Amino acid sequence: MVSKRKSRTSKTIEDSCIHLCSVFFRSLYYTLPALFLFFFLLYLCLSFTTGISYNNFHICIFSRKFNDPYCNTAGSKPGYQIISEENVTFAGETAGDRILDSVPVQEHKTKNKVDLNSLIELKAEEEYSKYIKPTSEDEGYALRAVIKYLYLQRSSLSPGDENLNNPRSCEGKGVYVYDLPSKFNRDLLVGCNDILPGVNLCSYFKNEGFGEAITNLGKGWFATHMYSLEPILHSRVLKHPCRVYNETQAKLFYVPYYGGYDVLRWHYRNVSEDVKDRLGIEVLKWLESKESWRRNAGKDHVFVLGKITWDFRRDKDPWGSRFLELQEMQNPTKLLIERQPWQVNDIAIPHPTYFHPRTDDDITRWQIKIMSKLRRNLVSFAGGARPDNPNNIRSTLIEQCISSNQCRFLNCTNESCTNPKNVLDLFQDSEFCLQPPGDSATRRSVFDSLISGCIPVIFTPYTAYYQYAWHLPEDHRKYSVYISEQDVKEKRVNVVEILKAKTLKEKKDMKSYIVQQLLPGLVYGDSNAKFEKFRDAFDITFDCLLKKINRSVV
């Protein structure tokens, strides 16, 4: 008979097993959360990176959700961006879009300046031969310099100080207007019937420089002269919401010297170079007596000159003055309708057009009108030939245009273009507007075509792409078509045939971008303009000016 009782040995072993299992599961119960926490912390550590620069401690999160690492900096607001190979992108847009995404906000610090310079060097190396193939090493260096200065100017559009980005705040944005003796501005307009021999300019000085109203075009349209930038901006600055009357409260100093009209009156007169230079030298002597000028050697001062830069850079040719070549003029910012591409303080801003809206509604009504306009011409060209200049491509373009039934030519040599309505009607009736260089690289006609919803066809980057860094986007394909001037000159291409190949979607996208995105920022509203929704060319210019000066003057 077998006993059913367990032996003492068996029971002891069983009790030991139960005890061991109990201990194991209890330890597992307590260690699993710890293990889970350990692996979670390990994951976070692998997802973060840290960096130390300028005594700041940066924690940056890298994620596929973000194109750039988002960094939080001890002792400052989030906004510092680490420079990485993936982050080196220059998605240049016009005002309001992201420019130089990878440029650190705190640019006044030395390390960040080095980062910015490195990025610009990289872009210059990538893009210097984008439009023009250099034929020599020196030309290559020159083209690299153009790109460097262009991107340096675009950096004024990148995110910056919170107050500077708030258009309704005047903190740190005081604008001081010098009360210059009238001989430097208003007196230059008094002899308006004799500034140019045989030409009466008096009608152009009406309405604060806008000229006479063009009633048959509607509200906000004026017969504005192409050199009227100085009185137009002067009247706006006088009513700037951040204008201050105490020099110590100013961040920006505006010098209302009408240098464009000063030099214009001597263009066709036989006078000495001393006479041409006299008034410009006098205004600088007047400024040198001011502590506000001496404090920062003019770095926080701005001049508006309503002509092209070359009219103020007399060299061997006796044309113009040497105002911009004077040593005292190297630090101030100069606003011009055409800049010298190798001068970082030369800033090109839009040529004045005929449209000067006062309200958001004025702009919106015009946008609706030209978006719905039926365009009967594929291509048009308003201009004249340059028979005395064999390097100019205008004659070739005219020949190609008149030989096509899809291109319309308006001959400006017979004064047809002096009537603004003739030009605007042509541009509003065309999908593409040819914009070859004229007496200089830039053309007012580029801006007349843009505000008419006509896609400009550009033949040299110096006409627009290397000029208007604050008002036109880096990607020219959004608003224009580029055709090499050299290809046209050597008759390797037919411009009309190239434009015929553009798809309906391409044309629609460009036109929409021009009208909806660019147009408001290319026009100068009148001195009483009240914009809430839009920023006009003046607003964009002075927003960027304040950011530029905020960085250059510590």
XYZ file of C-alpha atoms in Angstrom:
554
model
C 0.000 0.000 0.000
C 1.412 3.293 -1.098
C 1.096 6.256 1.213
C -0.518 9.492 -0.221
C 1.410 11.748 2.105
C 4.271 13.751 0.587
C 7.661 13.356 1.990
C 9.254 16.230 3.885
C 11.904 16.567 1.166
C 9.330 16.972 -1.619
C 7.409 19.565 0.314
C 10.559 21.561 1.010
C 11.476 21.606 -2.695
C 7.968 22.666 -3.652
C 7.961 25.469 -1.098
C 11.308 26.669 -2.402
C 10.005 26.757 -5.976
C 6.954 28.699 -4.939
C 9.121 31.164 -3.049
C 11.512 31.632 -5.973
C 8.649 32.166 -8.415
C 7.083 34.667 -6.070
C 10.345 36.598 -5.771
C 10.840 36.520 -9.561
C 7.395 37.841 -10.382
C 7.586 40.464 -7.634
C 10.941 41.695 -8.991
C 9.540 41.663 -12.519
C 6.572 43.680 -11.320
C 8.847 46.384 -9.921
C 11.543 46.354 -12.624
C 9.325 46.480 -15.732
C 8.281 50.126 -15.174
C 11.898 50.991 -14.475
C 12.994 49.282 -17.692
C 10.254 51.025 -19.626
C 11.325 54.386 -18.162
C 14.963 53.618 -18.985
C 14.240 52.848 -22.633
C 11.961 55.897 -22.922
C 14.709 58.164 -21.576
C 17.190 56.512 -23.920
C 14.865 57.283 -26.864
C 14.603 60.906 -25.795
C 18.357 61.182 -25.476
C 18.762 59.860 -28.991
C 16.174 62.371 -30.242
C 17.902 65.403 -28.723
C 21.174 67.109 -29.322
C 22.809 69.821 -27.311
C 25.173 72.582 -28.218
C 26.986 75.343 -26.421
C 27.777 78.648 -28.067
C 28.186 82.108 -26.690
C 27.580 80.898 -23.158
C 24.135 79.690 -24.162
C 22.955 76.130 -23.794
C 20.886 74.855 -26.736
C 18.561 71.847 -26.697
C 17.412 70.940 -30.195
C 14.768 68.453 -31.269
C 15.336 66.769 -34.626
C 12.272 65.252 -36.208
C 11.037 64.326 -39.653
C 8.116 66.682 -39.000
C 10.434 69.699 -39.116
C 12.640 70.773 -41.981
C 14.877 72.525 -39.466
C 15.771 71.567 -35.898
C 13.743 73.505 -33.344
C 16.024 74.749 -30.608
C 15.402 76.175 -27.176
C 18.151 78.363 -25.789
C 18.707 78.854 -22.092
C 18.269 82.478 -21.187
C 16.537 83.455 -24.423
C 13.385 82.877 -26.420
C 13.200 79.902 -28.785
C 14.372 80.833 -32.221
C 18.020 79.935 -32.533
C 18.555 77.559 -35.436
C 21.529 75.248 -35.631
C 23.311 75.278 -38.971
C 23.375 71.837 -40.546
C 23.974 70.543 -44.055
C 20.281 69.749 -44.452
C 19.433 73.225 -43.206
C 21.474 75.164 -45.758
C 18.613 76.340 -47.945
C 17.886 79.799 -49.270
C 14.206 79.612 -50.121
C 14.091 83.295 -51.015
C 10.645 84.842 -51.100
C 9.380 88.345 -51.110
C 8.486 90.142 -47.878
C 6.416 88.028 -45.531
C 7.875 84.720 -46.713
C 10.786 82.887 -45.128
C 14.160 84.165 -46.267
C 17.433 82.526 -45.353
C 15.695 79.963 -43.150
C 18.957 78.723 -41.709
C 20.330 82.107 -40.682
C 20.400 82.507 -36.882
C 18.218 85.245 -35.471
C 20.876 86.596 -33.112
C 23.033 87.741 -35.999
C 24.799 90.514 -34.118
C 26.833 87.895 -32.283
C 30.146 87.046 -33.872
C 29.591 83.303 -34.242
C 26.277 83.795 -35.966
C 27.850 86.320 -38.325
C 30.379 83.657 -39.206
C 27.526 81.216 -39.852
C 25.765 83.741 -42.105
C 28.950 84.461 -44.020
C 29.578 80.740 -44.481
C 26.101 80.252 -45.895
C 26.510 83.184 -48.245
C 29.880 81.881 -49.433
C 28.240 78.532 -50.135
C 25.377 80.092 -52.093
C 27.766 82.294 -54.053
C 29.758 79.237 -55.081
C 26.587 77.405 -56.116
C 24.873 80.215 -58.012
C 27.446 82.592 -59.453
C 27.174 81.026 -62.925
C 23.411 80.448 -62.808
C 22.581 83.120 -65.387
C 25.907 84.247 -66.825
C 28.770 81.886 -67.620
C 31.993 83.674 -66.615
C 34.584 83.919 -69.358
C 37.484 84.617 -67.002
C 38.545 84.066 -63.421
C 38.056 87.764 -62.639
C 34.509 87.665 -63.986
C 33.841 84.629 -61.811
C 35.011 86.508 -58.710
C 32.818 89.470 -59.664
C 29.733 87.272 -60.072
C 30.377 85.585 -56.723
C 30.511 89.026 -55.099
C 27.142 89.937 -56.646
C 25.539 86.849 -55.101
C 27.158 87.479 -51.706
C 25.858 91.027 -51.443
C 22.434 90.001 -52.700
C 22.026 87.349 -49.995
C 23.397 89.682 -47.375
C 20.644 92.137 -48.307
C 18.032 89.378 -48.236
C 19.032 88.569 -44.667
C 17.170 91.742 -43.647
C 13.988 89.831 -44.499
C 14.772 86.919 -42.172
C 13.116 86.577 -38.745
C 14.466 89.073 -36.266
C 13.560 91.041 -33.185
C 9.936 90.567 -32.157
C 9.233 94.308 -32.042
C 10.770 94.876 -35.469
C 8.503 92.176 -36.913
C 5.381 93.785 -35.474
C 4.229 96.482 -37.922
C 1.984 98.040 -35.266
C 4.786 98.504 -32.747
C 7.158 101.480 -32.820
C 9.454 100.197 -30.098
C 13.028 100.444 -31.358
C 11.806 101.822 -34.705
C 12.006 105.589 -34.308
C 12.484 107.434 -37.617
C 14.006 110.918 -37.506
C 13.678 113.274 -40.490
C 16.313 115.982 -40.801
C 14.988 119.474 -41.456
C 17.475 120.289 -44.199
C 17.783 123.773 -45.686
C 15.373 123.982 -48.627
C 18.193 124.289 -51.169
C 18.767 120.544 -50.730
C 15.222 119.516 -51.709
C 12.247 121.826 -52.318
C 14.241 124.535 -54.100
C 15.407 121.968 -56.659
C 11.793 121.566 -57.795
C 11.071 125.289 -58.123
C 12.706 125.491 -61.536
C 10.725 122.488 -62.766
C 10.360 123.954 -66.247
C 14.133 124.165 -66.641
C 15.545 121.036 -64.953
C 15.850 119.412 -68.369
C 16.399 121.727 -71.343
C 13.202 122.045 -73.351
C 11.184 119.800 -70.996
C 8.590 121.051 -68.510
C 8.430 118.713 -65.502
C 6.120 120.876 -63.375
C 3.029 118.694 -63.803
C 4.941 115.704 -62.430
C 5.543 117.435 -59.096
C 1.857 117.794 -58.296
C 0.150 115.594 -55.681
C 3.326 115.105 -53.619
C 5.310 113.827 -56.582
C 2.654 111.509 -58.045
C 1.845 113.902 -60.872
C -1.568 114.703 -62.288
C -4.426 112.275 -61.694
C -5.391 110.046 -64.643
C -9.145 110.097 -64.198
C -9.954 107.746 -67.083
C -7.965 104.966 -65.386
C -9.832 105.258 -62.100
C -9.024 106.005 -58.486
C -5.371 106.024 -57.453
C -3.848 106.445 -60.926
C -1.416 109.270 -61.664
C 0.958 110.355 -64.433
C 4.029 109.654 -62.295
C 7.479 110.465 -63.647
C 10.084 107.713 -63.510
C 12.412 109.909 -61.403
C 9.828 110.919 -58.770
C 10.982 108.564 -56.018
C 12.505 111.298 -53.830
C 9.411 113.490 -53.220
C 7.158 110.398 -53.042
C 9.135 108.781 -50.233
C 9.773 112.111 -48.518
C 6.036 112.734 -48.146
C 5.524 109.213 -46.759
C 8.376 109.449 -44.254
C 7.025 112.743 -42.908
C 3.858 110.842 -41.925
C 5.566 107.648 -40.803
C 3.763 106.304 -37.704
C 7.108 105.850 -35.953
C 8.467 109.300 -36.719
C 10.197 110.900 -33.731
C 11.258 114.505 -33.205
C 14.003 113.835 -30.686
C 17.241 112.543 -32.213
C 18.032 110.452 -29.128
C 14.875 108.370 -29.718
C 15.734 107.574 -33.330
C 16.932 104.281 -34.746
C 16.929 105.495 -38.347
C 17.843 108.928 -39.723
C 16.372 109.990 -43.069
C 18.243 112.641 -45.078
C 15.786 114.325 -47.520
C 18.370 115.400 -50.085
C 16.973 115.247 -53.635
C 20.235 114.113 -55.186
C 18.486 112.743 -58.262
C 17.077 116.123 -59.250
C 20.359 117.759 -58.311
C 22.291 115.625 -60.804
C 19.495 115.606 -63.420
C 19.679 119.377 -63.936
C 23.318 119.118 -65.054
C 23.011 116.161 -67.436
C 22.684 118.198 -70.611
C 24.502 121.359 -69.567
C 28.126 122.209 -70.082
C 29.212 122.802 -66.492
C 32.318 121.840 -64.546
C 32.573 118.753 -62.379
C 32.895 120.996 -59.320
C 29.452 122.433 -60.052
C 27.938 118.945 -60.387
C 29.436 117.841 -57.066
C 28.909 121.013 -55.034
C 25.481 120.447 -53.449
C 26.209 116.835 -52.500
C 29.411 117.865 -50.736
C 27.543 120.651 -48.950
C 24.877 118.314 -47.561
C 27.605 116.063 -46.144
C 29.313 119.039 -44.498
C 25.952 119.979 -42.980
C 25.563 116.449 -41.594
C 29.090 116.356 -40.196
C 28.108 119.121 -37.802
C 25.515 116.788 -36.231
C 26.318 114.482 -33.329
C 23.699 112.050 -34.656
C 25.787 111.598 -37.825
C 29.145 111.341 -36.070
C 27.911 108.856 -33.456
C 27.775 105.914 -35.872
C 29.635 107.453 -38.823
C 26.403 107.560 -40.834
C 25.643 103.825 -40.566
C 22.113 104.510 -39.315
C 21.371 107.105 -42.029
C 19.476 106.610 -45.268
C 19.410 108.603 -48.500
C 16.757 108.216 -51.203
C 18.136 108.891 -54.684
C 15.555 108.648 -57.441
C 17.905 107.737 -60.272
C 20.260 104.896 -61.125
C 23.438 104.461 -59.108
C 25.697 105.142 -62.099
C 24.503 108.766 -62.229
C 26.318 109.277 -58.914
C 29.495 107.331 -59.693
C 31.303 109.479 -62.222
C 34.533 107.931 -63.392
C 36.309 108.759 -66.650
C 33.091 109.753 -68.381
C 32.040 113.301 -67.344
C 28.409 112.168 -66.904
C 26.849 112.656 -63.468
C 28.359 113.376 -60.071
C 30.688 111.424 -57.802
C 28.402 111.674 -54.761
C 28.315 107.926 -54.066
C 32.069 107.625 -54.489
C 32.752 110.046 -51.632
C 34.227 108.384 -48.548
C 31.496 109.819 -46.313
C 28.836 108.016 -48.368
C 30.176 104.492 -47.895
C 28.438 103.787 -44.566
C 24.909 105.158 -45.122
C 22.224 103.121 -46.879
C 21.237 104.401 -50.306
C 17.817 103.610 -51.795
C 17.868 103.762 -55.594
C 15.863 102.513 -58.570
C 19.003 100.681 -59.746
C 21.853 99.627 -57.485
C 25.532 98.994 -58.025
C 25.655 95.187 -57.644
C 29.014 95.267 -55.845
C 27.921 97.746 -53.167
C 26.096 96.161 -50.240
C 24.736 99.519 -49.024
C 23.169 100.272 -52.401
C 19.580 99.006 -52.078
C 17.384 98.827 -55.168
C 13.691 99.451 -54.581
C 10.861 99.438 -57.153
C 10.563 102.147 -59.768
C 7.463 104.280 -59.134
C 4.530 103.101 -61.242
C 1.322 104.941 -62.149
C -0.742 103.234 -59.428
C -0.797 104.740 -55.916
C -3.590 103.172 -53.842
C -4.780 104.568 -50.542
C -6.611 101.584 -49.021
C -6.680 97.801 -49.079
C -9.884 98.014 -51.118
C -8.117 100.001 -53.836
C -5.600 97.173 -54.213
C -8.196 94.406 -54.014
C -10.397 95.978 -56.684
C -7.440 96.258 -59.027
C -6.383 92.653 -58.357
C -9.860 91.383 -59.210
C -9.951 93.442 -62.391
C -6.659 92.270 -63.860
C -7.119 88.643 -62.800
C -10.321 88.505 -64.844
C -8.926 90.466 -67.802
C -9.029 88.665 -71.143
C -5.576 88.843 -72.742
C -5.591 88.803 -76.524
C -1.821 88.994 -77.065
C 0.593 86.249 -76.138
C 3.546 88.667 -76.166
C 4.100 92.412 -76.349
C 7.000 94.839 -76.347
C 6.834 98.552 -75.576
C 10.104 100.252 -76.398
C 12.403 101.502 -79.087
C 15.438 100.164 -80.890
C 18.966 101.180 -79.920
C 20.640 101.412 -83.351
C 23.701 103.139 -81.890
C 24.341 100.228 -79.538
C 25.206 97.034 -81.450
C 25.217 94.994 -78.215
C 21.593 95.829 -77.430
C 19.115 93.080 -78.358
C 16.108 95.349 -78.888
C 16.330 95.357 -82.674
C 16.364 91.551 -82.737
C 13.370 91.384 -80.400
C 11.427 93.911 -82.474
C 12.157 91.893 -85.599
C 10.953 88.659 -83.969
C 7.876 90.394 -82.550
C 6.590 92.056 -85.720
C 7.103 88.840 -87.695
C 4.634 86.996 -85.431
C 0.867 87.427 -85.292
C 1.005 86.640 -81.556
C 3.227 89.575 -80.607
C 2.299 93.257 -80.501
C 4.880 96.050 -80.687
C 4.360 99.574 -79.314
C 7.022 101.883 -80.745
C 8.169 104.329 -78.076
C 10.395 106.355 -80.410
C 7.341 108.266 -81.669
C 6.284 109.258 -78.113
C 3.433 106.718 -78.001
C 4.684 105.603 -74.591
C 4.453 109.066 -73.032
C 0.733 108.382 -72.602
C 0.481 105.978 -69.631
C -2.820 104.551 -70.875
C -1.221 103.278 -74.095
C 1.372 101.296 -72.155
C -1.004 99.995 -69.496
C -3.623 98.933 -72.047
C -0.976 96.975 -73.940
C 0.326 95.231 -70.825
C -3.149 94.377 -69.543
C -3.890 92.835 -72.927
C -0.746 90.635 -72.942
C 0.362 87.470 -71.192
C 4.103 88.141 -71.539
C 5.931 91.492 -71.709
C 9.463 91.643 -73.119
C 11.833 93.604 -70.859
C 15.281 93.968 -72.459
C 17.775 96.475 -71.004
C 17.478 100.065 -72.175
C 19.851 102.898 -71.307
C 20.744 100.868 -68.218
C 20.029 97.355 -66.982
C 16.786 98.095 -65.111
C 13.467 99.278 -66.531
C 10.467 100.979 -65.008
C 8.509 98.943 -67.545
C 9.200 95.767 -65.533
C 7.070 97.136 -62.705
C 4.419 98.538 -65.044
C 4.035 95.049 -66.504
C 3.914 93.365 -63.092
C 1.162 95.612 -61.738
C -0.736 94.920 -64.984
C -0.532 91.163 -64.450
C 1.767 90.706 -67.451
C 4.612 88.209 -66.946
C 7.952 89.970 -67.594
C 10.496 88.271 -69.842
C 13.970 89.077 -68.514
C 17.180 88.830 -70.547
C 19.861 89.712 -67.997
C 19.804 89.112 -64.229
C 20.925 92.708 -63.666
C 17.471 93.883 -64.779
C 15.694 92.404 -61.754
C 17.202 89.291 -60.148
C 20.396 91.027 -58.976
C 18.560 94.180 -57.949
C 15.399 94.064 -55.839
C 16.287 91.708 -52.981
C 13.633 93.140 -50.655
C 10.720 93.172 -53.082
C 11.163 90.274 -55.513
C 11.582 86.593 -54.579
C 14.776 84.675 -55.116
C 13.037 82.127 -57.350
C 12.505 84.147 -60.533
C 10.380 81.368 -62.054
C 7.491 82.387 -59.829
C 6.995 85.690 -61.607
C 9.115 85.846 -64.788
C 10.676 84.006 -67.706
C 14.432 84.184 -68.223
C 15.953 83.969 -71.703
C 19.683 84.512 -72.107
C 20.590 87.836 -73.687
C 23.536 86.147 -75.370
C 21.279 83.539 -76.987
C 19.096 86.303 -78.421
C 22.093 88.339 -79.561
C 23.521 85.364 -81.439
C 20.037 84.522 -82.774
C 20.092 81.019 -81.353
C 16.525 81.362 -80.078
C 13.196 82.810 -81.117
C 11.638 84.415 -78.063
C 8.044 84.188 -79.278
C 8.410 80.461 -79.980
C 9.809 79.864 -76.486
C 6.840 81.649 -74.916
C 4.373 79.725 -77.070
C 5.609 76.545 -75.392
C 4.575 77.705 -71.912
C 1.635 75.679 -70.625
C -1.664 77.133 -69.496
C -0.908 76.067 -65.918
C 2.520 77.723 -65.948
C 1.025 80.993 -67.139
C -1.855 80.821 -64.679
C 0.436 80.098 -61.716
C 2.803 82.951 -62.552
C 0.005 85.429 -63.137
C -1.703 84.459 -59.883
C 1.537 84.844 -57.921
C 2.245 88.236 -59.484
C -1.217 89.647 -58.826
C -1.993 88.092 -55.451
C 1.453 88.003 -53.827
C 3.769 90.533 -55.467
C 1.599 93.418 -56.638
C 0.763 95.031 -53.256
C 4.453 95.238 -52.367
C 5.453 96.886 -55.649
C 3.291 100.017 -55.481
C 3.759 103.163 -53.394
C 0.594 104.227 -51.618
C -0.077 107.925 -51.153
C 1.027 109.790 -48.037
C -2.351 109.188 -46.366
C -2.403 105.481 -47.173
C -4.072 103.254 -44.583
C -3.248 99.619 -45.236
C -4.310 96.887 -42.837
C -4.147 93.760 -44.982
C -1.269 94.701 -47.292
C 2.258 96.099 -47.014
C 3.166 98.379 -49.909
C 6.645 99.046 -51.335
C 7.258 101.823 -48.812
C 6.281 99.659 -45.827
C 8.485 96.782 -46.963
C 11.410 99.122 -47.606
C 11.330 100.753 -44.188
C 10.676 97.484 -42.353
C 13.811 96.050 -43.962
C 15.778 99.246 -43.410
C 15.122 99.127 -39.690
C 16.201 95.483 -39.507
C 19.330 96.197 -41.531
C 20.333 99.114 -39.326
C 19.433 97.226 -36.157
C 22.038 94.633 -37.143
C 24.738 96.991 -38.355
C 24.589 99.397 -35.407
C 25.099 97.752 -32.013
